[in-house]
Every structure is written in structure tokens, then in C-alpha cells.
Amino acid sequence: MKSRRHFVRDLGIGAGAVSLAPLAGAAAAARVVIVGGGFAGASCARALREFAPAIQVTLVEPKKTYTACPFSNLVIAGQRGLAQQEFDYRGVVRSGVEVLHRSAVDIDPVGRRVRLDDGAELAYDRLVVAPGIEIRWGALEGYDEAAAERMPHAWQAGAQTLLLRRQLEAMPDGGLAVIAAPAAPYRCPPGPYERASLIAAYLKRAKPRSKLLILDAKDSFSKKPLFMQGWKQLYGDLIEWQGASDGAAPAAVDAGGMRLLTDFDEFRPDVANVIPPQRAGFIARRADLSDASGWCPIVARSFESTRQPGIHVIGDAAIANAMPKSAFAANAQGKLCAVQVARLLAGEEPVDTTLLNTCYSYVDTDYAISVAGVYRPQGDSWRSLDGAGGTSPLDADADARRREADYAADWFDTITGQVFG
Ligand code: FAD
């Protein structure tokens, strides 16, 4: 087993800030329940076992197979099989975590209990909630569950990913594909644009007379100059992006008629990928962890809910301010939350530290770009550290873009190995 100092170094958190006094006493007999076994929850569960092995850790996750969203755009582009996105929980169980394949349906924050869909109740000393996102059905007029079967979102990987892939395969050469991109905040800020890039790569190869139009609810997006440069260079007129100021914000869909409407226009695409507004997963609302925004406010340093003491929220569901909703961030938050939960259980103060994030995006299979950031709790929020991080340079050559594509692949193998391996 790694030393605790080694473990803390592996967090990717700022050096020097973490006190490594042994955890004992109350922490030893404590029980932590974690709801949601994605990048955030599974990382937190494993980190707790490593950091404070005496704590009993139970992970509640309904699915036996986790399907990762990162790299799922490659599946949509026909460059990768969905099986390469799938992971089971054997590694998590081996690490000493009790895994219950059930859904949490209710939380009693006063009695400190979680109710599962089979009626069982789990008592906890501290609870970590990491349910990811749910789609806000109806927030985009006409976009409900039935509409998603014709106009897939593919924003939760699995059947939706394959549906979008099949629709692109069936699209005629010379057809029109549209991506409707939402306003922030949403899961994976650069994700719609990586998807556009990889769909364009597929169309260029297989259906070169086709067109891909992005209708965006905003004017700016993550790595915009880099994406725009790559699109021009690789795909010419095949991709067109229109933003909110162009009047392109998606206003409604009519799935039966395969129509996508903005305030000014109506489009009749052959394939419509509608990425709708989102919010924290259902249990967050059920337990009154989310606010009017649909996301969960937290005390930045400890990830403890500002609405329900004793409950921590991590990953996409949490309001982590400047930190993007990414798997990288979810993993880092999960590990740091484990440290803070163990310290709180031992009667110690949460530590102050920094967290990192890097998001790679493919513009083509051998051409990737990235954005990196360093974040620190300041007052109530996670703030970006000025002068730290940045994006890939605009003037990089093909070798540099290829190297970033290799780094992206290494990153995916490393993080999934760490969380599920
Ligand atoms: P999730 O991974 O969604 O996990 C939540 C888990 O909670 C799920 O397994 C769910 O079954 C479970 N759950 C929900 N409700 C309950 C309940 N009531 N009881 C029990 N369990 C429950 N990020 C990157 O860093 N890099 C990338 O390249 C990248 N690419 C992306 C590409 C796409 C197309 C998309 C859509 C996302 C991408 N992301 C990427 C973002 C990344 O997938 C998410 O940020 C990440 O999955 C968030 O992790 P999470 O644990 O918060 O949520």
C-alpha cells in the first residue's frame, strides 16, 4: 500500500498544505456512504479506503457497468467501440469498498440515513453525494424523453451514444447534421465542440458533401479560437458554427417533424444531436441539496453542502464555480473530499489546498488541444489561480497536436485505471 504522503502527492493537490497527522479516534469506527459510482464517487470511495482504511465505506450505484463519457465522441465518430468505454466495479470492491448495486431514493439528513430502492436503509456518519447530471426535460421546448429517441443528446454515454452513431451512419451523403449546444453551466464545456470536430472528421471521410451546423445558446466556448482554427484547417466549410448573437440559440424542437427552431429560423436536419440544459441528478433535488439553479452549493474547501450539514457533494452535481464539470475535476474532487471527510471525522479542520484540471479535446483523431487550470478555495468559491494553466498554443505544429492526442489517450487510460482498475 502507498504511504499517505505518496497518496496525497497523487491527488494533484498543492504541496505543503496537507497536514498528515495520523487519523484515529472517532474516524476509526466511522461509516461513510457514497451515492453515485462515477468518476467523482468511485474516486472518493477508493481514496477514503486508502487514506483512512479504518473507515467503513459503502458505495451505492445502480449500474453494474459504468459507461464513461470521456472518449464517447470517438464512438460516435466510429473510431472506437462502446465496449472500450465500459468498466465494472471489481477493482472498487477489491480496494475494500462495499458496493451496493442499488439506487438511493431518499436521504434523511437529520437521522443520517439513506433509503435505497429496495427499502433498505443505510446509516452514515458522513454522506458523499455524487450523482452526476440529469437532463432537464422540457427546459428546451418540445425536448422530452420521447424526443431524445429521435434527436439523441448522447450526453450520458451508452444507448444514446450508439443511437447517434447509427443515425450518422444512416444519413445520406449531402445531408445536414445539427448539434444544438446549451448555455453554461453544463457537463463538459468543450464536449459539444469536440463532438462537432469528430463528427466532421467522419463526414469528411464517409459523406463529404454533407454539412454540420452548430446552433449555440452562447457566443463563447472553451478553447474557441483553437477549435475554430482546427475546423478551418481540417474541415473548411463542412462545419458552420452560429452563436447566440447570430440568433442561433435553440428555442424549441419538434421531434415528430424533425424540426429544430431558433427565434429566427427553422432547420430540418437529417440528424439532430440536441444537448439540452441539465441539472444535478435527481437525489440532489430530493434531498434539498440543489438550489434554484439546479446545482448543489457547497463550502468550497470541504465540499460540504451549504444546505445540509454532514452531506458532501462532488463532481458534476456540485457548484465548484471556476472548476469545469469534467471527469478530471470529478476525480480530483473525489480524492480531496475523501481527505476532508476523514479529517472532519477525526475532529480535524479541512485542509486548504489547490486542485488541478486538464481537459483534452480531439479535433481529429491525431490532433488534440487542451486547457488546464489550477484552482483554490477563496472564501466560498473555487477560484482559478491567475497565471497558472492556459490552453495549447495557437501556433503549434502538427507534431505538437499529435502529441496532445497521445497525452489524451494516456490520460483516459490512467484515470479509468485509477478509478475502476
Ligand atoms: P457520473 O460520471 O455521471 O457518475 C454519476 C453516477 O451516479 C452514475 O454512475 C449514476 O448511475 C449514479 N447515480 C445517479 N443517481 C444515483 C442515485 N440516486 N443512487 C445511486 N447512484 C446514482 N471529462 C473529462 O475530464 N475529459 C473528457 O475528455 C470528457 N469528455 C466528455 C465527453 C462527453 C461527450 C461528455 C458528455 C462528457 C465528457 N466529460 C469529460 C465529462 C465527464 O464525463 C463528467 O464530468 C464526469 O462523468 C462527472 O463525473 P460524476 O461522477 O460527477 O458523474
Short mmCIF file of C-alpha atoms and ligand atoms in Angstrom, two decimals:
data_model
loop_
_atom_site.label_atom_id
_atom_site.label_comp_id
_atom_site.label_asym_id
_atom_site.label_seq_id
_atom_site.Cartn_x
_atom_site.Cartn_y
_atom_site.Cartn_z
CA MET A 1 0.00 0.00 0.00
CA LYS A 2 1.17 3.53 -0.74
CA SER A 3 2.19 5.79 2.11
CA ARG A 4 -0.21 8.56 2.96
CA ARG A 5 2.34 11.12 1.84
CA HIS A 6 2.54 9.33 -1.52
CA PHE A 7 -1.24 9.26 -1.71
CA VAL A 8 -1.53 13.00 -1.10
CA ARG A 9 1.06 13.66 -3.80
CA ASP A 10 -1.06 11.59 -6.19
CA LEU A 11 -4.04 13.87 -5.62
CA GLY A 12 -2.56 16.52 -7.85
CA ILE A 13 -3.15 18.92 -4.98
CA GLY A 14 -0.84 21.67 -3.80
CA ALA A 15 2.22 20.58 -1.87
CA GLY A 16 2.81 21.62 1.70
CA ALA A 17 -0.78 22.37 2.55
CA VAL A 18 -1.85 18.97 3.84
CA SER A 19 -1.12 18.00 7.45
CA LEU A 20 -0.51 14.28 7.69
CA ALA A 21 -1.26 13.72 11.37
CA PRO A 22 -2.47 10.13 11.83
CA LEU A 23 -6.23 9.77 11.80
CA ALA A 24 -7.63 7.93 14.77
CA GLY A 25 -10.37 8.01 17.37
CA ALA A 26 -13.83 8.73 16.03
CA ALA A 27 -12.66 8.28 12.46
CA ALA A 28 -11.75 4.65 13.11
CA ALA A 29 -15.30 3.46 13.74
CA ALA A 30 -16.97 5.79 11.28
CA ARG A 31 -19.21 4.86 8.38
CA VAL A 32 -19.22 6.86 5.15
CA VAL A 33 -21.83 6.26 2.47
CA ILE A 34 -21.22 7.48 -1.08
CA VAL A 35 -24.10 7.81 -3.55
CA GLY A 36 -23.03 7.52 -7.20
CA GLY A 37 -20.17 5.43 -8.57
CA GLY A 38 -18.92 7.67 -11.38
CA PHE A 39 -15.60 9.46 -11.64
CA ALA A 40 -16.36 11.51 -8.50
CA GLY A 41 -17.99 8.94 -6.22
CA ALA A 42 -15.82 5.92 -7.08
CA SER A 43 -12.65 8.05 -6.74
CA CYS A 44 -13.78 9.27 -3.35
CA ALA A 45 -14.62 5.76 -2.14
CA ARG A 46 -11.23 4.34 -3.14
CA ALA A 47 -9.34 7.33 -1.76
CA LEU A 48 -11.08 7.01 1.58
CA ARG A 49 -10.09 3.37 1.85
CA GLU A 50 -6.51 4.32 1.05
CA PHE A 51 -6.29 7.42 3.20
CA ALA A 52 -8.24 6.15 6.22
CA PRO A 53 -8.53 2.35 5.98
CA ALA A 54 -10.38 2.05 9.29
CA ILE A 55 -13.40 3.89 7.93
CA GLN A 56 -16.17 1.67 6.58
CA VAL A 57 -17.05 2.85 3.07
CA THR A 58 -20.23 1.89 1.18
CA LEU A 59 -20.75 2.93 -2.43
CA VAL A 60 -24.32 2.96 -3.76
CA GLU A 61 -24.52 2.71 -7.55
CA PRO A 62 -27.37 1.09 -9.52
CA LYS A 63 -25.38 0.10 -12.60
CA LYS A 64 -23.04 -2.89 -12.67
CA THR A 65 -21.31 -1.43 -15.72
CA TYR A 66 -20.21 2.20 -15.80
CA THR A 67 -20.08 3.73 -19.29
CA ALA A 68 -17.60 6.59 -19.44
CA CYS A 69 -18.48 9.79 -21.33
CA PRO A 70 -14.88 10.90 -22.00
CA PHE A 71 -13.86 9.47 -25.40
CA SER A 72 -17.50 8.64 -26.22
CA ASN A 73 -17.30 11.22 -29.02
CA LEU A 74 -14.83 8.84 -30.69
CA VAL A 75 -17.51 6.13 -30.54
CA ILE A 76 -19.96 8.49 -32.26
CA ALA A 77 -17.35 9.11 -34.96
CA GLY A 78 -16.84 5.36 -35.49
CA GLN A 79 -13.27 5.41 -34.15
CA ARG A 80 -13.85 3.33 -31.05
CA GLY A 81 -16.22 0.66 -29.71
CA LEU A 82 -18.59 1.32 -26.84
CA ALA A 83 -17.07 -1.66 -25.00
CA GLN A 84 -13.87 0.40 -24.57
CA GLN A 85 -15.94 2.86 -22.53
CA GLU A 86 -17.29 0.23 -20.14
CA PHE A 87 -15.94 -0.52 -16.68
CA ASP A 88 -17.13 -2.70 -13.82
CA TYR A 89 -16.74 -2.31 -10.06
CA ARG A 90 -14.49 -5.29 -9.30
CA GLY A 91 -11.49 -3.03 -8.73
CA VAL A 92 -13.50 -0.83 -6.38
CA VAL A 93 -14.61 -3.90 -4.40
CA ARG A 94 -11.00 -5.18 -4.28
CA SER A 95 -9.96 -1.90 -2.70
CA GLY A 96 -12.16 -2.68 0.30
CA VAL A 97 -15.25 -0.66 -0.61
CA GLU A 98 -18.64 -2.28 -0.08
CA VAL A 99 -20.53 -1.75 -3.37
CA LEU A 100 -24.33 -1.98 -3.36
CA HIS A 101 -25.92 -2.01 -6.82
CA ARG A 102 -29.00 -0.04 -5.82
CA SER A 103 -30.36 3.49 -6.27
CA ALA A 104 -30.60 5.91 -3.39
CA VAL A 105 -34.21 7.17 -3.37
CA ASP A 106 -34.25 9.35 -0.26
CA ILE A 107 -31.99 10.86 2.37
CA ASP A 108 -32.84 11.72 5.95
CA PRO A 109 -30.21 14.34 6.85
CA VAL A 110 -31.37 14.59 10.48
CA GLY A 111 -31.44 10.86 11.19
CA ARG A 112 -28.37 10.45 8.91
CA ARG A 113 -29.81 7.65 6.82
CA VAL A 114 -30.02 6.86 3.10
CA ARG A 115 -33.00 4.88 1.78
CA LEU A 116 -32.42 2.55 -1.17
CA ASP A 117 -34.87 1.42 -3.87
CA ASP A 118 -35.28 -1.97 -2.18
CA GLY A 119 -36.43 -0.28 1.04
CA ALA A 120 -33.15 -0.89 2.90
CA GLU A 121 -31.71 1.97 4.94
CA LEU A 122 -28.04 2.79 5.43
CA ALA A 123 -26.86 4.78 8.43
CA TYR A 124 -23.95 7.15 7.90
CA ASP A 125 -21.69 9.46 9.87
CA ARG A 126 -20.93 11.44 6.73
CA LEU A 127 -22.54 11.12 3.31
CA VAL A 128 -21.00 11.97 -0.06
CA VAL A 129 -23.44 12.59 -2.92
CA ALA A 130 -22.06 12.29 -6.46
CA PRO A 131 -25.00 11.56 -8.79
CA GLY A 132 -23.75 13.42 -11.87
CA ILE A 133 -26.36 15.10 -14.04
CA GLU A 134 -29.90 14.61 -15.17
CA ILE A 135 -31.46 16.14 -18.29
CA ARG A 136 -33.89 18.99 -17.64
CA TRP A 137 -36.66 17.54 -19.80
CA GLY A 138 -38.85 20.28 -21.25
CA ALA A 139 -36.41 23.11 -20.48
CA LEU A 140 -35.89 23.28 -24.23
CA GLU A 141 -39.45 23.39 -25.54
CA GLY A 142 -40.52 20.06 -27.02
CA TYR A 143 -37.45 18.16 -25.82
CA ASP A 144 -38.73 15.28 -23.69
CA GLU A 145 -37.70 11.63 -23.30
CA ALA A 146 -39.57 10.61 -26.46
CA ALA A 147 -37.87 13.41 -28.44
CA ALA A 148 -34.47 12.13 -27.28
CA GLU A 149 -35.17 8.86 -29.10
CA ARG A 150 -35.33 10.80 -32.41
CA MET A 151 -32.92 13.60 -31.54
CA PRO A 152 -30.39 11.97 -29.20
CA HIS A 153 -28.47 14.00 -26.64
CA ALA A 154 -25.79 11.35 -26.11
CA TRP A 155 -24.76 13.30 -23.02
CA GLN A 156 -25.00 10.22 -20.81
CA ALA A 157 -22.97 7.55 -22.54
CA GLY A 158 -24.49 4.21 -23.55
CA ALA A 159 -27.57 3.59 -25.70
CA GLN A 160 -27.79 7.29 -26.65
CA THR A 161 -24.20 7.22 -27.93
CA LEU A 162 -24.96 4.27 -30.20
CA LEU A 163 -28.22 5.81 -31.39
CA LEU A 164 -26.43 8.95 -32.57
CA ARG A 165 -23.75 6.81 -34.24
CA ARG A 166 -26.38 4.78 -36.13
CA GLN A 167 -28.18 7.93 -37.27
CA LEU A 168 -24.95 9.37 -38.68
CA GLU A 169 -24.26 6.09 -40.49
CA ALA A 170 -27.75 6.18 -42.00
CA MET A 171 -27.52 9.84 -43.04
CA PRO A 172 -27.24 10.39 -46.80
CA ASP A 173 -24.15 12.00 -48.29
CA GLY A 174 -25.11 15.64 -48.75
CA GLY A 175 -27.29 15.56 -45.62
CA LEU A 176 -27.42 18.06 -42.78
CA ALA A 177 -26.44 17.23 -39.20
CA VAL A 178 -27.13 19.79 -36.46
CA ILE A 179 -25.72 19.97 -32.95
CA ALA A 180 -27.72 22.12 -30.52
CA ALA A 181 -25.37 23.30 -27.74
CA PRO A 182 -26.64 24.57 -24.37
CA ALA A 183 -25.86 27.63 -22.25
CA ALA A 184 -23.37 27.13 -19.38
CA PRO A 185 -23.14 25.53 -16.91
CA TYR A 186 -23.33 22.00 -18.27
CA ARG A 187 -21.31 18.77 -18.21
CA CYS A 188 -18.01 19.02 -20.14
CA PRO A 189 -17.75 22.60 -21.50
CA PRO A 190 -15.64 21.67 -24.59
CA GLY A 191 -17.60 18.44 -25.23
CA PRO A 192 -20.04 19.73 -27.89
CA TYR A 193 -17.15 21.15 -29.93
CA GLU A 194 -15.02 18.02 -29.68
CA ARG A 195 -18.11 16.13 -30.84
CA ALA A 196 -18.60 18.53 -33.76
CA SER A 197 -14.94 18.03 -34.73
CA LEU A 198 -15.10 14.24 -34.68
CA ILE A 199 -18.44 14.07 -36.49
CA ALA A 200 -16.91 16.36 -39.14
CA ALA A 201 -13.92 14.00 -39.40
CA TYR A 202 -16.33 11.13 -40.07
CA LEU A 203 -18.41 13.09 -42.58
CA LYS A 204 -15.33 14.34 -44.43
CA ARG A 205 -14.23 10.75 -44.92
CA ALA A 206 -17.54 8.97 -45.47
CA LYS A 207 -20.01 11.63 -46.67
CA PRO A 208 -18.01 14.60 -47.90
CA ARG A 209 -20.93 16.51 -49.42
CA SER A 210 -22.62 16.76 -46.02
CA LYS A 211 -22.76 19.73 -43.68
CA LEU A 212 -22.56 20.07 -39.89
CA LEU A 213 -24.20 23.09 -38.29
CA ILE A 214 -23.76 24.01 -34.61
CA LEU A 215 -26.58 26.10 -33.14
CA ASP A 216 -25.26 27.53 -29.90
CA ALA A 217 -27.05 29.15 -26.96
CA LYS A 218 -23.88 31.17 -26.21
CA ASP A 219 -21.30 33.27 -28.01
CA SER A 220 -18.15 31.91 -26.48
CA PHE A 221 -17.00 28.45 -25.52
CA SER A 222 -13.99 26.62 -24.13
CA LYS A 223 -10.93 26.71 -26.45
CA LYS A 224 -12.98 28.54 -29.12
CA PRO A 225 -10.01 30.04 -31.05
CA LEU A 226 -8.29 26.64 -31.14
CA PHE A 227 -11.41 24.81 -32.31
CA MET A 228 -12.16 27.47 -34.94
CA GLN A 229 -8.61 27.26 -36.23
CA GLY A 230 -8.69 23.46 -36.40
CA TRP A 231 -12.09 23.41 -38.11
CA LYS A 232 -10.97 25.83 -40.79
CA GLN A 233 -7.75 23.92 -41.34
CA LEU A 234 -9.24 20.40 -41.38
CA TYR A 235 -12.85 20.74 -42.45
CA GLY A 236 -13.23 24.02 -44.37
CA ASP A 237 -16.92 24.76 -44.98
CA LEU A 238 -18.12 21.40 -43.70
CA ILE A 239 -18.63 22.86 -40.18
CA GLU A 240 -20.53 26.04 -39.53
CA TRP A 241 -20.95 27.49 -36.04
CA GLN A 242 -23.62 30.07 -35.17
CA GLY A 243 -23.83 31.66 -31.72
CA ALA A 244 -26.49 33.41 -29.64
CA SER A 245 -25.69 36.83 -31.17
CA ASP A 246 -26.39 35.34 -34.60
CA GLY A 247 -29.86 34.43 -33.29
CA ALA A 248 -28.91 30.75 -33.28
CA ALA A 249 -29.81 29.82 -29.68
CA PRO A 250 -32.01 26.71 -29.87
CA ALA A 251 -35.55 27.73 -28.84
CA ALA A 252 -37.66 24.61 -29.44
CA VAL A 253 -37.71 21.22 -31.13
CA ASP A 254 -40.43 19.33 -32.94
CA ALA A 255 -39.11 15.80 -32.87
CA GLY A 256 -42.03 14.31 -34.83
CA GLY A 257 -41.39 16.71 -37.71
CA MET A 258 -37.58 16.59 -37.23
CA ARG A 259 -37.55 20.38 -36.89
CA LEU A 260 -35.19 22.50 -34.79
CA LEU A 261 -36.24 26.07 -34.14
CA THR A 262 -34.39 29.22 -33.15
CA ASP A 263 -36.08 32.60 -32.66
CA PHE A 264 -35.48 33.40 -36.32
CA ASP A 265 -35.05 30.17 -38.25
CA GLU A 266 -36.29 26.67 -38.68
CA PHE A 267 -33.97 23.79 -39.59
CA ARG A 268 -34.89 20.34 -40.86
CA PRO A 269 -31.76 18.28 -40.27
CA ASP A 270 -31.27 14.64 -41.18
CA VAL A 271 -29.56 14.12 -37.81
CA ALA A 272 -30.18 16.32 -34.77
CA ASN A 273 -27.94 15.98 -31.71
CA VAL A 274 -29.69 18.07 -29.08
CA ILE A 275 -27.57 18.70 -25.98
CA PRO A 276 -30.18 20.10 -23.60
CA PRO A 277 -29.95 22.04 -20.32
CA GLN A 278 -29.00 19.88 -17.34
CA ARG A 279 -29.05 19.85 -13.53
CA ALA A 280 -27.74 17.74 -10.66
CA GLY A 281 -29.01 14.14 -10.54
CA PHE A 282 -32.48 13.52 -9.02
CA ILE A 283 -31.35 12.59 -5.49
CA ALA A 284 -29.80 16.06 -5.06
CA ARG A 285 -33.19 17.68 -5.51
CA ARG A 286 -34.96 15.04 -3.45
CA ALA A 287 -32.59 15.71 -0.52
CA ASP A 288 -32.83 19.50 -0.95
CA LEU A 289 -29.13 19.73 -1.79
CA SER A 290 -29.68 21.74 -5.01
CA ASP A 291 -30.77 25.36 -5.22
CA ALA A 292 -32.85 27.20 -7.82
CA SER A 293 -30.03 26.80 -10.36
CA GLY A 294 -30.49 23.02 -10.23
CA TRP A 295 -26.94 22.51 -8.93
CA CYS A 296 -25.65 21.98 -5.37
CA PRO A 297 -23.97 24.80 -3.44
CA ILE A 298 -21.03 23.66 -1.30
CA VAL A 299 -18.45 25.05 1.11
CA ALA A 300 -15.55 25.12 -1.34
CA ARG A 301 -12.82 23.76 0.93
CA SER A 302 -14.69 20.74 2.32
CA PHE A 303 -17.34 20.13 -0.40
CA GLU A 304 -19.88 20.08 2.45
CA SER A 305 -23.35 21.15 1.35
CA THR A 306 -24.31 24.66 2.45
CA ARG A 307 -27.90 23.37 2.72
CA GLN A 308 -27.47 20.04 4.52
CA PRO A 309 -24.65 19.69 7.07
CA GLY A 310 -22.93 16.31 7.13
CA ILE A 311 -23.50 15.77 3.40
CA HIS A 312 -20.77 16.49 0.84
CA VAL A 313 -21.44 16.96 -2.88
CA ILE A 314 -18.79 16.38 -5.55
CA GLY A 315 -18.46 16.03 -9.31
CA ASP A 316 -20.83 17.45 -11.92
CA ALA A 317 -23.66 17.90 -9.39
CA ALA A 318 -21.70 20.41 -7.27
CA ILE A 319 -21.29 24.13 -7.84
CA ALA A 320 -17.49 24.27 -7.96
CA ASN A 321 -17.50 27.71 -9.62
CA ALA A 322 -14.47 28.10 -11.87
CA MET A 323 -13.78 24.35 -11.94
CA PRO A 324 -15.40 22.78 -15.02
CA LYS A 325 -17.74 19.83 -14.84
CA SER A 326 -15.20 17.27 -16.05
CA ALA A 327 -14.09 13.74 -15.19
CA PHE A 328 -10.65 15.12 -14.35
CA ALA A 329 -12.18 17.58 -11.87
CA ALA A 330 -14.60 14.95 -10.50
CA ASN A 331 -11.68 12.60 -9.80
CA ALA A 332 -9.62 15.33 -8.10
CA GLN A 333 -12.61 16.50 -6.06
CA GLY A 334 -13.37 12.90 -5.04
CA LYS A 335 -9.86 12.42 -3.68
CA LEU A 336 -9.72 15.73 -1.87
CA CYS A 337 -13.21 15.21 -0.45
CA ALA A 338 -12.00 11.87 0.96
CA VAL A 339 -9.20 13.68 2.80
CA GLN A 340 -11.59 16.32 4.15
CA VAL A 341 -14.22 13.79 5.25
CA ALA A 342 -11.59 11.69 7.05
CA ARG A 343 -10.22 14.78 8.77
CA LEU A 344 -13.65 16.02 9.84
CA LEU A 345 -14.46 12.58 11.25
CA ALA A 346 -11.22 12.73 13.23
CA GLY A 347 -12.11 16.17 14.60
CA GLU A 348 -9.58 17.98 12.43
CA GLU A 349 -10.10 21.03 10.24
CA PRO A 350 -10.30 20.54 6.46
CA VAL A 351 -7.04 21.45 4.75
CA ASP A 352 -6.56 24.30 2.33
CA THR A 353 -5.11 23.24 -0.98
CA THR A 354 -5.20 23.58 -4.75
CA LEU A 355 -6.75 21.28 -7.36
CA LEU A 356 -5.83 20.85 -11.00
CA ASN A 357 -7.87 20.22 -14.12
CA THR A 358 -6.88 19.41 -17.69
CA CYS A 359 -9.40 18.87 -20.47
CA TYR A 360 -8.16 17.39 -23.75
CA SER A 361 -10.31 17.61 -26.86
CA TYR A 362 -9.83 15.84 -30.16
CA VAL A 363 -10.20 18.00 -33.26
CA ASP A 364 -9.28 14.92 -35.30
CA THR A 365 -8.06 11.52 -34.15
CA ASP A 366 -4.41 12.59 -34.35
CA TYR A 367 -4.97 16.25 -33.49
CA ALA A 368 -5.85 17.31 -29.93
CA ILE A 369 -5.87 20.53 -27.92
CA SER A 370 -6.11 21.12 -24.19
CA VAL A 371 -6.98 23.60 -21.48
CA ALA A 372 -5.50 23.36 -17.98
CA GLY A 373 -6.35 25.24 -14.80
CA VAL A 374 -5.29 25.44 -11.15
CA TYR A 375 -7.99 26.20 -8.61
CA ARG A 376 -8.06 27.26 -4.98
CA PRO A 377 -10.87 27.87 -2.49
CA GLN A 378 -11.19 31.59 -1.88
CA GLY A 379 -13.97 32.43 0.53
CA ASP A 380 -16.97 30.43 -0.60
CA SER A 381 -15.77 29.61 -4.12
CA TRP A 382 -13.30 27.63 -6.12
CA ARG A 383 -11.34 30.31 -7.99
CA SER A 384 -8.90 29.98 -10.85
CA LEU A 385 -5.32 30.93 -9.92
CA ASP A 386 -4.18 33.79 -12.13
CA GLY A 387 -1.18 32.98 -14.27
CA ALA A 388 -1.49 29.20 -13.76
CA GLY A 389 -2.79 26.92 -16.52
CA GLY A 390 -3.76 28.00 -20.02
CA THR A 391 -4.53 26.43 -23.38
CA SER A 392 -2.45 24.79 -26.12
CA PRO A 393 -0.75 27.46 -28.26
CA LEU A 394 -2.47 28.58 -31.44
CA ASP A 395 0.78 28.32 -33.41
CA ALA A 396 1.61 24.68 -32.50
CA ASP A 397 2.64 22.39 -35.36
CA ALA A 398 1.14 19.03 -36.39
CA ASP A 399 3.61 17.13 -34.18
CA ALA A 400 2.51 19.03 -31.10
CA ARG A 401 -1.17 18.36 -31.89
CA ARG A 402 -0.35 14.67 -32.39
CA ARG A 403 1.50 14.55 -29.07
CA GLU A 404 -1.54 16.05 -27.33
CA ALA A 405 -3.68 13.30 -28.90
CA ASP A 406 -1.27 10.77 -27.32
CA TYR A 407 -1.44 12.55 -23.95
CA ALA A 408 -5.24 12.45 -24.14
CA ALA A 409 -5.20 8.68 -24.67
CA ASP A 410 -2.73 8.24 -21.78
CA TRP A 411 -4.92 10.40 -19.57
CA PHE A 412 -8.00 8.26 -20.29
CA ASP A 413 -6.15 5.02 -19.55
CA THR A 414 -4.66 6.45 -16.36
CA ILE A 415 -7.85 7.87 -14.91
CA THR A 416 -10.03 4.87 -15.71
CA GLY A 417 -7.29 2.57 -14.40
CA GLN A 418 -7.11 4.57 -11.19
CA VAL A 419 -10.88 4.75 -10.65
CA PHE A 420 -12.03 1.33 -11.90
CA GLY A 421 -8.89 -0.79 -12.40
P1 FAD B 1 -21.11 10.49 -13.47
O1 FAD B 1 -19.88 10.06 -14.14
O2 FAD B 1 -22.32 10.71 -14.31
O3 FAD B 1 -21.47 9.45 -12.34
C1 FAD B 1 -22.63 9.58 -11.57
C2 FAD B 1 -23.06 8.19 -11.12
O4 FAD B 1 -24.06 8.32 -10.12
C3 FAD B 1 -23.66 7.35 -12.24
O5 FAD B 1 -22.95 6.13 -12.35
C4 FAD B 1 -25.10 7.14 -11.80
O6 FAD B 1 -25.60 5.84 -12.15
C5 FAD B 1 -25.01 7.31 -10.30
N1 FAD B 1 -26.25 7.76 -9.66
C6 FAD B 1 -27.07 8.76 -10.05
N2 FAD B 1 -28.10 8.86 -9.21
C7 FAD B 1 -27.95 7.91 -8.28
C8 FAD B 1 -28.72 7.50 -7.15
N3 FAD B 1 -29.87 8.10 -6.84
N4 FAD B 1 -28.27 6.47 -6.40
C9 FAD B 1 -27.10 5.86 -6.70
N5 FAD B 1 -26.33 6.21 -7.76
C10 FAD B 1 -26.77 7.21 -8.54
N6 FAD B 1 -14.46 14.93 -18.81
C11 FAD B 1 -13.10 14.99 -18.88
O7 FAD B 1 -12.44 15.23 -17.87
N7 FAD B 1 -12.45 14.78 -20.07
C12 FAD B 1 -13.11 14.50 -21.22
O8 FAD B 1 -12.49 14.30 -22.26
C13 FAD B 1 -14.52 14.44 -21.17
N8 FAD B 1 -15.22 14.18 -22.30
C14 FAD B 1 -16.58 14.15 -22.25
C15 FAD B 1 -17.29 13.92 -23.43
C16 FAD B 1 -18.67 13.88 -23.41
C17 FAD B 1 -19.42 13.65 -24.69
C18 FAD B 1 -19.38 14.08 -22.20
C19 FAD B 1 -20.88 14.03 -22.17
C20 FAD B 1 -18.69 14.30 -21.02
C21 FAD B 1 -17.28 14.34 -21.02
N9 FAD B 1 -16.56 14.61 -19.86
C22 FAD B 1 -15.18 14.67 -19.92
C23 FAD B 1 -17.26 14.93 -18.58
C24 FAD B 1 -17.37 13.75 -17.62
O9 FAD B 1 -17.99 12.65 -18.25
C25 FAD B 1 -18.17 14.13 -16.39
O10 FAD B 1 -17.72 15.38 -15.92
C26 FAD B 1 -17.99 13.08 -15.30
O11 FAD B 1 -18.57 11.87 -15.71
C27 FAD B 1 -18.59 13.54 -13.97
O12 FAD B 1 -18.46 12.54 -13.02
P2 FAD B 1 -19.56 12.34 -11.88
O13 FAD B 1 -19.06 11.23 -11.03
O14 FAD B 1 -19.91 13.63 -11.26
O15 FAD B 1 -20.87 11.89 -12.68
#
